[in-house]
Tab-separated table of C-alpha atoms in Angstrom:
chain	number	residue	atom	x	y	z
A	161	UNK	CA	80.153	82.292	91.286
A	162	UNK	CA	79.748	78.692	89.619
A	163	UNK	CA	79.887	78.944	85.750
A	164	UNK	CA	79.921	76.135	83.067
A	165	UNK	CA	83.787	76.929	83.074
A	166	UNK	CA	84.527	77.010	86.587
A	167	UNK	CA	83.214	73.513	87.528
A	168	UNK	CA	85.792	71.220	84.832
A	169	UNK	CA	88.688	73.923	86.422
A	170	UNK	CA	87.368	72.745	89.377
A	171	UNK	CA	87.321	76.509	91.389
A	172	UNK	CA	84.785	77.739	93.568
A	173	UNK	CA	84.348	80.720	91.855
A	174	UNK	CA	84.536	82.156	88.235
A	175	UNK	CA	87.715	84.826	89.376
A	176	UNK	CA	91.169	84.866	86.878
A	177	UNK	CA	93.334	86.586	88.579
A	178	UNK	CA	96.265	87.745	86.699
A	179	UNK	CA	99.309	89.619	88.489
A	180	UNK	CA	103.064	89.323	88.068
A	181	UNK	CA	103.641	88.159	91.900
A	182	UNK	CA	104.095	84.486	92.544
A	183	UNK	CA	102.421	85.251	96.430
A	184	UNK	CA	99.281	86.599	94.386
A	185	UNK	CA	98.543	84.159	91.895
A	186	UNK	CA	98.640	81.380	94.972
A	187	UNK	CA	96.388	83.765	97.403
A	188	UNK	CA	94.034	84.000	94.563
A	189	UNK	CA	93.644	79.658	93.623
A	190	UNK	CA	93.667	79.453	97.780
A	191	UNK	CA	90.808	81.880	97.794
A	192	UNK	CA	88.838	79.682	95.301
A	193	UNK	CA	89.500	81.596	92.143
A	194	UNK	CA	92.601	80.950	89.171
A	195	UNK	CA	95.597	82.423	89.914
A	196	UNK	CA	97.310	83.425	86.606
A	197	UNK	CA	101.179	83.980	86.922
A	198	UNK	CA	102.433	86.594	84.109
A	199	UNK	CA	105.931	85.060	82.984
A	200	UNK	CA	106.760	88.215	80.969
A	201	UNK	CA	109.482	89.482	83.178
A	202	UNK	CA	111.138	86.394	83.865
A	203	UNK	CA	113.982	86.446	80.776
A	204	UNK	CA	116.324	83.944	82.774
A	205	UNK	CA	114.605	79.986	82.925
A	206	UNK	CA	116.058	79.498	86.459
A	207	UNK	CA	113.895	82.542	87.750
A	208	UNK	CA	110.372	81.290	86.358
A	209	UNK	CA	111.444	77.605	87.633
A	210	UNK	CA	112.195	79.173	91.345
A	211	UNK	CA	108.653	80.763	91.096
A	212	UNK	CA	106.722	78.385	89.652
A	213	UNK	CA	108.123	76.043	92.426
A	214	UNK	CA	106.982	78.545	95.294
A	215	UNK	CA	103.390	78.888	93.561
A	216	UNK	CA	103.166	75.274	93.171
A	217	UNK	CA	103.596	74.283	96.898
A	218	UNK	CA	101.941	77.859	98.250
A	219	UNK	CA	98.316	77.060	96.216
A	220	UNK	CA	96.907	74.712	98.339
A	221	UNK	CA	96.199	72.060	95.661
A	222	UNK	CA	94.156	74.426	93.639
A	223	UNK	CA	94.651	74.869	89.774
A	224	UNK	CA	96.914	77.597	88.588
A	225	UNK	CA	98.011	79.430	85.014
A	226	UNK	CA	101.062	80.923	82.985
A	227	UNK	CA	100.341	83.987	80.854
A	228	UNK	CA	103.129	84.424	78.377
A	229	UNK	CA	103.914	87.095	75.419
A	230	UNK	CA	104.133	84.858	72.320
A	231	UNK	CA	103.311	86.531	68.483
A	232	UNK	CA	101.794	84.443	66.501
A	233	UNK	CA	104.482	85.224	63.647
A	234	UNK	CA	108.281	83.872	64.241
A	235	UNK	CA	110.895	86.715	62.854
A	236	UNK	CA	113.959	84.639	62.104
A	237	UNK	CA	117.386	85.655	63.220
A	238	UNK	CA	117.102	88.639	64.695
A	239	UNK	CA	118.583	89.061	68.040
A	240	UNK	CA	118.375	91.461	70.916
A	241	UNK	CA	121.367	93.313	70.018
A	242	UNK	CA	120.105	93.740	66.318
A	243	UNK	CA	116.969	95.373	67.890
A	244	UNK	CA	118.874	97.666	69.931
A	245	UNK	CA	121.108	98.797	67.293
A	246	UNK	CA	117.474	100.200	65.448
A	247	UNK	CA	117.137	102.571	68.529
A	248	UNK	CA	118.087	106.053	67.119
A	249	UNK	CA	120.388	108.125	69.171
A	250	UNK	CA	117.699	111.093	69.338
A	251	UNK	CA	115.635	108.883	71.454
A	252	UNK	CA	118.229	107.655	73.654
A	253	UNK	CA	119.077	111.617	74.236
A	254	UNK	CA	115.482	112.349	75.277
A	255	UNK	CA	115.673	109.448	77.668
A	256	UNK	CA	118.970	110.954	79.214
A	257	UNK	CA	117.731	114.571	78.926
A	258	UNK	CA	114.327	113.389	80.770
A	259	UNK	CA	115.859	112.020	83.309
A	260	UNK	CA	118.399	114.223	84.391
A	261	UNK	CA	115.742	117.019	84.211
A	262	UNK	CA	113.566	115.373	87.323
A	263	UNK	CA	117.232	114.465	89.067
A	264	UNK	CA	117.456	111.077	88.563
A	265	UNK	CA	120.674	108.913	89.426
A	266	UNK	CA	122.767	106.541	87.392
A	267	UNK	CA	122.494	102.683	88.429
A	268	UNK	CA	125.837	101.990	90.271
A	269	UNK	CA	128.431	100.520	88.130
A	270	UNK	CA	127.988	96.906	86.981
A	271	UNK	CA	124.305	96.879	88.557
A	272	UNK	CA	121.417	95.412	85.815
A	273	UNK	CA	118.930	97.487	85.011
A	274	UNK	CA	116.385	94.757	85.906
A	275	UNK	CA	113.664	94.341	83.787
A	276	UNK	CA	113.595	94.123	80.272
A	277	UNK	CA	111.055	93.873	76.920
A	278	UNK	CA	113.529	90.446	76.516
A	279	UNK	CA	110.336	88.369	77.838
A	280	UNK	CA	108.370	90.017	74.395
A	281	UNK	CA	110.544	88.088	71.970
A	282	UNK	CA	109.177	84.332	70.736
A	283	UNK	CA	112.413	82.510	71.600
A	284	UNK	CA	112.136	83.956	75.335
A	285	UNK	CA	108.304	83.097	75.478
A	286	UNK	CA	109.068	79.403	73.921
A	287	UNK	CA	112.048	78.412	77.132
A	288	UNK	CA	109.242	80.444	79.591
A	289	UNK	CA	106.532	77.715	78.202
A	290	UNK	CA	109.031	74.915	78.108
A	291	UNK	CA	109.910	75.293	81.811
A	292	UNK	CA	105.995	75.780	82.599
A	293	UNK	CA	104.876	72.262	81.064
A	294	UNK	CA	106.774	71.030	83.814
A	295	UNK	CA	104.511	71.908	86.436
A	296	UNK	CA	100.728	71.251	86.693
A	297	UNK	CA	99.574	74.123	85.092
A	298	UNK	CA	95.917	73.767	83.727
A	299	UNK	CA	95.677	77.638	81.430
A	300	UNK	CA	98.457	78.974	78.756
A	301	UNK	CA	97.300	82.269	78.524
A	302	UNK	CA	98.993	84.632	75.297
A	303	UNK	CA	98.458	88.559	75.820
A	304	UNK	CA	99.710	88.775	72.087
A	305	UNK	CA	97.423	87.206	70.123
A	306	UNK	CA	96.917	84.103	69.100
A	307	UNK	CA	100.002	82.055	70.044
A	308	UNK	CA	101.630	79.947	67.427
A	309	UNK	CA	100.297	76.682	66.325
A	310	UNK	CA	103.026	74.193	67.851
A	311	UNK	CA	102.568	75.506	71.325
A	312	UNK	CA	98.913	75.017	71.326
A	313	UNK	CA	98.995	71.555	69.914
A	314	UNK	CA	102.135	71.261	72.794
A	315	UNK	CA	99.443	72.853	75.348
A	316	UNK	CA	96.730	70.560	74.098
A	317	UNK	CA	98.784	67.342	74.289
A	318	UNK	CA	98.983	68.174	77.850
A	319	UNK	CA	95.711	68.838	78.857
A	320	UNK	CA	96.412	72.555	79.169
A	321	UNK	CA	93.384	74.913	78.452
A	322	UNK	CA	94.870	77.956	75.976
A	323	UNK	CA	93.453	81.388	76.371
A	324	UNK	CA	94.301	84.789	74.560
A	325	UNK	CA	93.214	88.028	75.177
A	326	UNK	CA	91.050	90.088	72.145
A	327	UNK	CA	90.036	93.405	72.063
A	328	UNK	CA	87.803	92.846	69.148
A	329	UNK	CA	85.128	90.497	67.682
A	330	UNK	CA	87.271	90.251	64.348
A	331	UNK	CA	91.014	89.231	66.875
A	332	UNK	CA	88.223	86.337	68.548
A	333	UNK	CA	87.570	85.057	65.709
A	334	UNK	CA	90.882	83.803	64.938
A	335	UNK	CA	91.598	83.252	68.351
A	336	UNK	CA	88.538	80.342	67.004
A	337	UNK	CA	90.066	79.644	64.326
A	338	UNK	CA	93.702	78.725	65.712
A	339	UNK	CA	92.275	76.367	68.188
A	340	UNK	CA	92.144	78.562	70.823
A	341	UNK	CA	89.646	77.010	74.168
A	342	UNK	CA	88.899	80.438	75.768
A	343	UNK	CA	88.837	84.065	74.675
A	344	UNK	CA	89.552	87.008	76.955
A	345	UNK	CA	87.561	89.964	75.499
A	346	UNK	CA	89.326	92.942	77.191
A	347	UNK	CA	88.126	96.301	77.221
A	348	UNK	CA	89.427	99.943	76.759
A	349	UNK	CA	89.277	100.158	80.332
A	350	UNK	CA	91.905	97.939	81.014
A	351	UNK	CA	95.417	98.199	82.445
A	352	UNK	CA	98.015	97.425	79.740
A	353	UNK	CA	98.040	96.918	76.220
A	354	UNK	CA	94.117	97.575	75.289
A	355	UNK	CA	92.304	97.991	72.054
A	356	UNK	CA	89.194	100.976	71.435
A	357	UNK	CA	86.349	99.380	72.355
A	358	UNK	CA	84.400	99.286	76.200
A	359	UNK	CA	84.200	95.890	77.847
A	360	UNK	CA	80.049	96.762	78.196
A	361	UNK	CA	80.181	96.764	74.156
A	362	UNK	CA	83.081	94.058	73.480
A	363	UNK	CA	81.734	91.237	75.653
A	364	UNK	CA	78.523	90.559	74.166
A	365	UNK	CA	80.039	90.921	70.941
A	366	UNK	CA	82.892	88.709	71.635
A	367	UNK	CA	80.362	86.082	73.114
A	368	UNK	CA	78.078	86.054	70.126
A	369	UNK	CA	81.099	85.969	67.719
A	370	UNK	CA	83.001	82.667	69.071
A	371	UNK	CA	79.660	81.040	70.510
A	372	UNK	CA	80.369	78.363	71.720
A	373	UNK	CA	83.731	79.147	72.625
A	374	UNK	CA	83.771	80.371	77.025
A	375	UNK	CA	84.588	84.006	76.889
A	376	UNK	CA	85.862	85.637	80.289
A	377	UNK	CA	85.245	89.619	80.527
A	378	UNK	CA	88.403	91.775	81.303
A	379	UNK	CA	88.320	95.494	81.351
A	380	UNK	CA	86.621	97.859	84.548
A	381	UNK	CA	85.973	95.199	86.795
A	382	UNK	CA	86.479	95.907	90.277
A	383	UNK	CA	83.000	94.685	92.681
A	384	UNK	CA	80.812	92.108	92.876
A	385	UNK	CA	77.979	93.857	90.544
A	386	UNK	CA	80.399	94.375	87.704
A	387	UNK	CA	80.610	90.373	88.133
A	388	UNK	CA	77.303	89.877	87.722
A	389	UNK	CA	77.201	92.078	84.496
A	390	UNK	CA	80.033	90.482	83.068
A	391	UNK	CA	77.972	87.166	83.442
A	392	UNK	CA	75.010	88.706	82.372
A	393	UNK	CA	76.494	89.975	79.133
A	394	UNK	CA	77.101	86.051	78.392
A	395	UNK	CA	80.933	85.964	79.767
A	396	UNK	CA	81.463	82.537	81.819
A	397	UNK	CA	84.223	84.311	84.317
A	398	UNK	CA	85.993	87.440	84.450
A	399	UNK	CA	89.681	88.224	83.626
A	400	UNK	CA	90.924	90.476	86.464
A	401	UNK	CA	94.448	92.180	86.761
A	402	UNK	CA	94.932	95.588	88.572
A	403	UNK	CA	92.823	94.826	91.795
A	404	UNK	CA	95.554	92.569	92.629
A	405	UNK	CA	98.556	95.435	92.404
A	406	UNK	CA	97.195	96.919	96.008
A	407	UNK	CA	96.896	93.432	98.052
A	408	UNK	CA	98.909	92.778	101.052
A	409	UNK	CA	100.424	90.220	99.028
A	410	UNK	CA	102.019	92.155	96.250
A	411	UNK	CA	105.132	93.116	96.364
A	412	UNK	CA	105.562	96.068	93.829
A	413	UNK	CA	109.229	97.412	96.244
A	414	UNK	CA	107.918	100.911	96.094
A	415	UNK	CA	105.380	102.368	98.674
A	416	UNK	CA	105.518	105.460	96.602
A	417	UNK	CA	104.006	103.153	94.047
A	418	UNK	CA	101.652	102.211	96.285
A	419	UNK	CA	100.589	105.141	97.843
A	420	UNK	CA	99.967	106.922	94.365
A	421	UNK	CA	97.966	103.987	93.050
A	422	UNK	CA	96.049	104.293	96.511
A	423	UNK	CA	95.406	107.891	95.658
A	424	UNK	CA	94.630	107.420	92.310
A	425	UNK	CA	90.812	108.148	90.175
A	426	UNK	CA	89.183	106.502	87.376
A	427	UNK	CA	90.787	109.393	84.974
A	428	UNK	CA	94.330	109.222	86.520
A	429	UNK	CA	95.667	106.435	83.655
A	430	UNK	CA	96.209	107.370	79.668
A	431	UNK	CA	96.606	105.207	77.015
A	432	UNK	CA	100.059	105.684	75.950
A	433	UNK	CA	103.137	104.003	73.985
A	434	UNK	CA	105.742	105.167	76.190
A	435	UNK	CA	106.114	102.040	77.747
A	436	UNK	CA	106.846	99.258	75.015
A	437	UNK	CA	105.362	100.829	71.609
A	438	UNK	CA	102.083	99.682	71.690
A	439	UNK	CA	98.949	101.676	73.566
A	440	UNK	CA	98.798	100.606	76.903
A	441	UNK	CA	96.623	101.944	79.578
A	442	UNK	CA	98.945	103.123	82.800
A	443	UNK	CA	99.323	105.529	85.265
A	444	UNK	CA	99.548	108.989	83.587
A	445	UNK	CA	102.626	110.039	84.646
A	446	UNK	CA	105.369	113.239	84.105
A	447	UNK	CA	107.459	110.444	82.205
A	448	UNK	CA	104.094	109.631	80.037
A	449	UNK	CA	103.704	113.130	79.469
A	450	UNK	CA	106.920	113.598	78.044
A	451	UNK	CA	106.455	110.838	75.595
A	452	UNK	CA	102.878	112.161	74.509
A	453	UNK	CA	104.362	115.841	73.831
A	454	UNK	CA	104.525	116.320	70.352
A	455	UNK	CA	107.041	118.352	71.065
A	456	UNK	CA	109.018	115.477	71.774
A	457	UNK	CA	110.793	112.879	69.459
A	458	UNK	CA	107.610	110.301	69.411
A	459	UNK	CA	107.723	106.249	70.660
A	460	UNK	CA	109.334	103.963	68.853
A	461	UNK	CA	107.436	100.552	67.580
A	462	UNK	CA	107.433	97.647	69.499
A	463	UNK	CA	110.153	96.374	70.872
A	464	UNK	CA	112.217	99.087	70.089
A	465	UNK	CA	110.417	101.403	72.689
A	466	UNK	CA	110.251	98.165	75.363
A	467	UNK	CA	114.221	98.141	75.113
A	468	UNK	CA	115.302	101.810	74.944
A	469	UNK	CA	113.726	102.760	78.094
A	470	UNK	CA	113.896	99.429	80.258
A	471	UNK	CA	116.991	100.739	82.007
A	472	UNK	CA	115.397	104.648	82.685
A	473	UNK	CA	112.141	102.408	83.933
A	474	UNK	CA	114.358	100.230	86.547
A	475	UNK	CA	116.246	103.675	87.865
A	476	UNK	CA	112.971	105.424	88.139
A	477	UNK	CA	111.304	102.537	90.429
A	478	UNK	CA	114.948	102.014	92.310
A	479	UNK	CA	114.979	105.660	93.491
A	480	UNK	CA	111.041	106.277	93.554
A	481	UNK	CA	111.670	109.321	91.738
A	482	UNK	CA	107.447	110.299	92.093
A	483	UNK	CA	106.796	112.437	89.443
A	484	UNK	CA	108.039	109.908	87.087
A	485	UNK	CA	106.774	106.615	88.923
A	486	UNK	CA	104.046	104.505	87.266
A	487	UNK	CA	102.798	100.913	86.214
A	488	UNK	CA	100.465	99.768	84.010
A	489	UNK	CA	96.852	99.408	85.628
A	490	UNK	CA	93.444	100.107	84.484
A	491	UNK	CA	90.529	102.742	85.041
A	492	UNK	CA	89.413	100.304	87.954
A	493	UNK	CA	92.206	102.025	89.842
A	494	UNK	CA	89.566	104.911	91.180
A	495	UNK	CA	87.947	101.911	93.484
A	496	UNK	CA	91.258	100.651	94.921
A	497	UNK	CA	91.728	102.797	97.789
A	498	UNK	CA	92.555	100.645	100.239
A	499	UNK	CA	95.227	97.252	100.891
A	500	UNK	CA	93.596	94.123	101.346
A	501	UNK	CA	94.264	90.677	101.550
A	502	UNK	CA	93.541	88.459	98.359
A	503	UNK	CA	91.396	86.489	100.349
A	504	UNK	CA	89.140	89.958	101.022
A	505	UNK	CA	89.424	91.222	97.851
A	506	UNK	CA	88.198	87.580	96.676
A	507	UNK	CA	85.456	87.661	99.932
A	508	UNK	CA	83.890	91.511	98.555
A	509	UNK	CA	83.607	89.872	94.850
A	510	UNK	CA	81.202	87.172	96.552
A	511	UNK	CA	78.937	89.629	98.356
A	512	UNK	CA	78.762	92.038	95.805
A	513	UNK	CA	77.757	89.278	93.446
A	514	UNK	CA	75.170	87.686	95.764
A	515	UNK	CA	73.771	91.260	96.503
A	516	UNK	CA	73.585	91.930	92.641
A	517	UNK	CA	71.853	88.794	91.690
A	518	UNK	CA	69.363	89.130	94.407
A	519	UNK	CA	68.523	92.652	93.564
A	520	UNK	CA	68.107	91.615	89.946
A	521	UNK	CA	65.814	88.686	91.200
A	522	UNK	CA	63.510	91.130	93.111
A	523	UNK	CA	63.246	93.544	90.103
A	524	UNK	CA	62.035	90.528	88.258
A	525	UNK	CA	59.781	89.215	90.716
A	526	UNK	CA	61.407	86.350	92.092
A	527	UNK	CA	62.274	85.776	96.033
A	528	UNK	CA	64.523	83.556	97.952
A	529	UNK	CA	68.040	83.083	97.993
A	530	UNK	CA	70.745	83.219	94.529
């Protein structure tokens, strides 16, 4: 799955891979596609520096990326504890309230609650990038826009490749305009924060609005033949993120998790706020239920929302409280119904490619091999 992209990344085939989990991102460069490490959750420098060090010797030599959460805006002086002082009490309440209702225990005393919206603030998402120009990374990839104009002159100066995410022809465009080298048009369909319109819509629009720009699809990806679509449509890759959460190689510490994600359809997510503020396609879940009722007190704006529930989130996952338990992922979830390796994940994306360009071929006439 050569592209004009792929060959100057020098990868065998035109496959981002996004995921959270170090072991991932290196299973997917291995494999001959881009592992893409998402630095989000890693609020303490030390942490992304131990990673980054693991991916670095575990991806065989291949290239690798950093996807950070960096607004294009700076909001000076305000702190975390400034944003948590904005968090009304009635919404703290209906955090305790829901989960004492589905019997879920207190952290034990003095133990964090792990993970927190920390990673969305700009000062957080500047020491994340300054460890990463460390390594050899060849992609900066910002889920939040367009990131600011420093840190893609800074990713420039090293011969880093900047990407950002868009969920609409108007958001590419200045993704152009700020410099940006590659735009990741990412459909409703996708896990996490998503705009309104379908990748089969957004892509070609996306491609004809930043031509020449290399646009990778994102969005309801999941086989070889949505691949070859995606390419069709004028994307020179594809941007893929939830196939990855049910590979041998991820480590989500929850086989509840797993097992429900396993079980899950195509209509088993929702686009909802209750996770940091903003709509984000996830599992639906009893705790996004609660947040949708309009019976109940409403989400809070980003990253109020992010902050006031990060502890109830990390007590939730700890004691795999199921009616509660979710993760962001997209609609692709209905096709991942079995763990695999990276490595045969990456393998079925090959043959289901090659199959879907050859059928395509005979339709139009044309014999012998893709």
């Amino acid at each position: 799955m050569q592209t004009e992209l792929s060959g100057p990344l020098g990868i065998e085939h035109a496959v981002f891979g996004f995921t959270p989990f170090p072991a991932v991102a290196a299973a997917i460069s291995r494999a001959g596609g881009f592992g893409v490490l998402g630095a989000v959750r890693y609020t303490a420098p030390d942490d992304l520096r131990r990673d980054l060090d693991w991916l670095d010797a575990h991806a065989g030599g291949r290239p690798y990326g950093l996807d950070v959460v960096m607004p294009a805006r700076k909001v000076e002086g305000v702190s975390e504890a400034d944003v948590e002082a904005m968090i009304p009490e009635g919404h703290r309440r209906f955090v305790r309230d829901t989960l004492a209702a589905h019997g879920v225990p207190e952290l034990a005393d003095g133990e964090a609650s792990g993970w927190r919206i920390t990673g969305w603030m700009e000062q957080v998402a500047r020491t994340q990038l300054d460890v990463a120009l460390d390594y050899p990374i060849r992609l900066l990839a910002n889920a939040l826009g367009s990131p600011p104009a420093d840190v893609v002159a800074r990713a420039h100066d090293r011969d880093v490749l900047v990407a950002a995410l868009a969920g609409s022809a108007r958001h590419a465009r200045k993704h152009q305009e700020a410099g940006i080298d590659i735009v990741v048009a990412q459909g409703y369909e996708a896990g996490g924060h998503t705009g309104e319109i379908a990748t089969m819509v957004l892509t070609p629009e996306i491609v004809d609005a930043v031509d020449p720009l290399p646009v990778l699809a994102a969005g309801g990806i999941g086989s070889g033949r949505q691949v070859a679509a995606a390419l069709t449509l004028g994307a020179q890759g594809v941007w893929l993120g939830s196939l990855w959460l049910t590979t041998t190689e991820a480590d989500l510490h929850s086989s509840a998790l797993t097992r429900k994600l396993l079980a899950a359809g195509s209509g088993d997510t929702v686009r909802s706020r209750a996770l940091t503020g903003k709509p984000a396609r996830q599992l639906r879940t009893a705790w996004t239920d609660a947040w949708d009722d309009p019976a109940g007190p409403g989400t809070l704006p980003m990253p109020l929302q992010g902050l006031l529930v990060a502890e109830a989130l990390s007590r939730i996952q700890k004691y795999e409280t199921e009616p509660l338990l979710g993760t962001p992922v997209g609609q692709i979830v209905g096709r991942m119904t079995a763990e695999r390796g990276v490595q045969e994940v990456l393998d079925d994306l090959t043959r289901g490619f090659e199959e879907a360009v050859d059928r395509i071929n005979r339709i139009a006439g044309r014999s012998g091999p893709s």
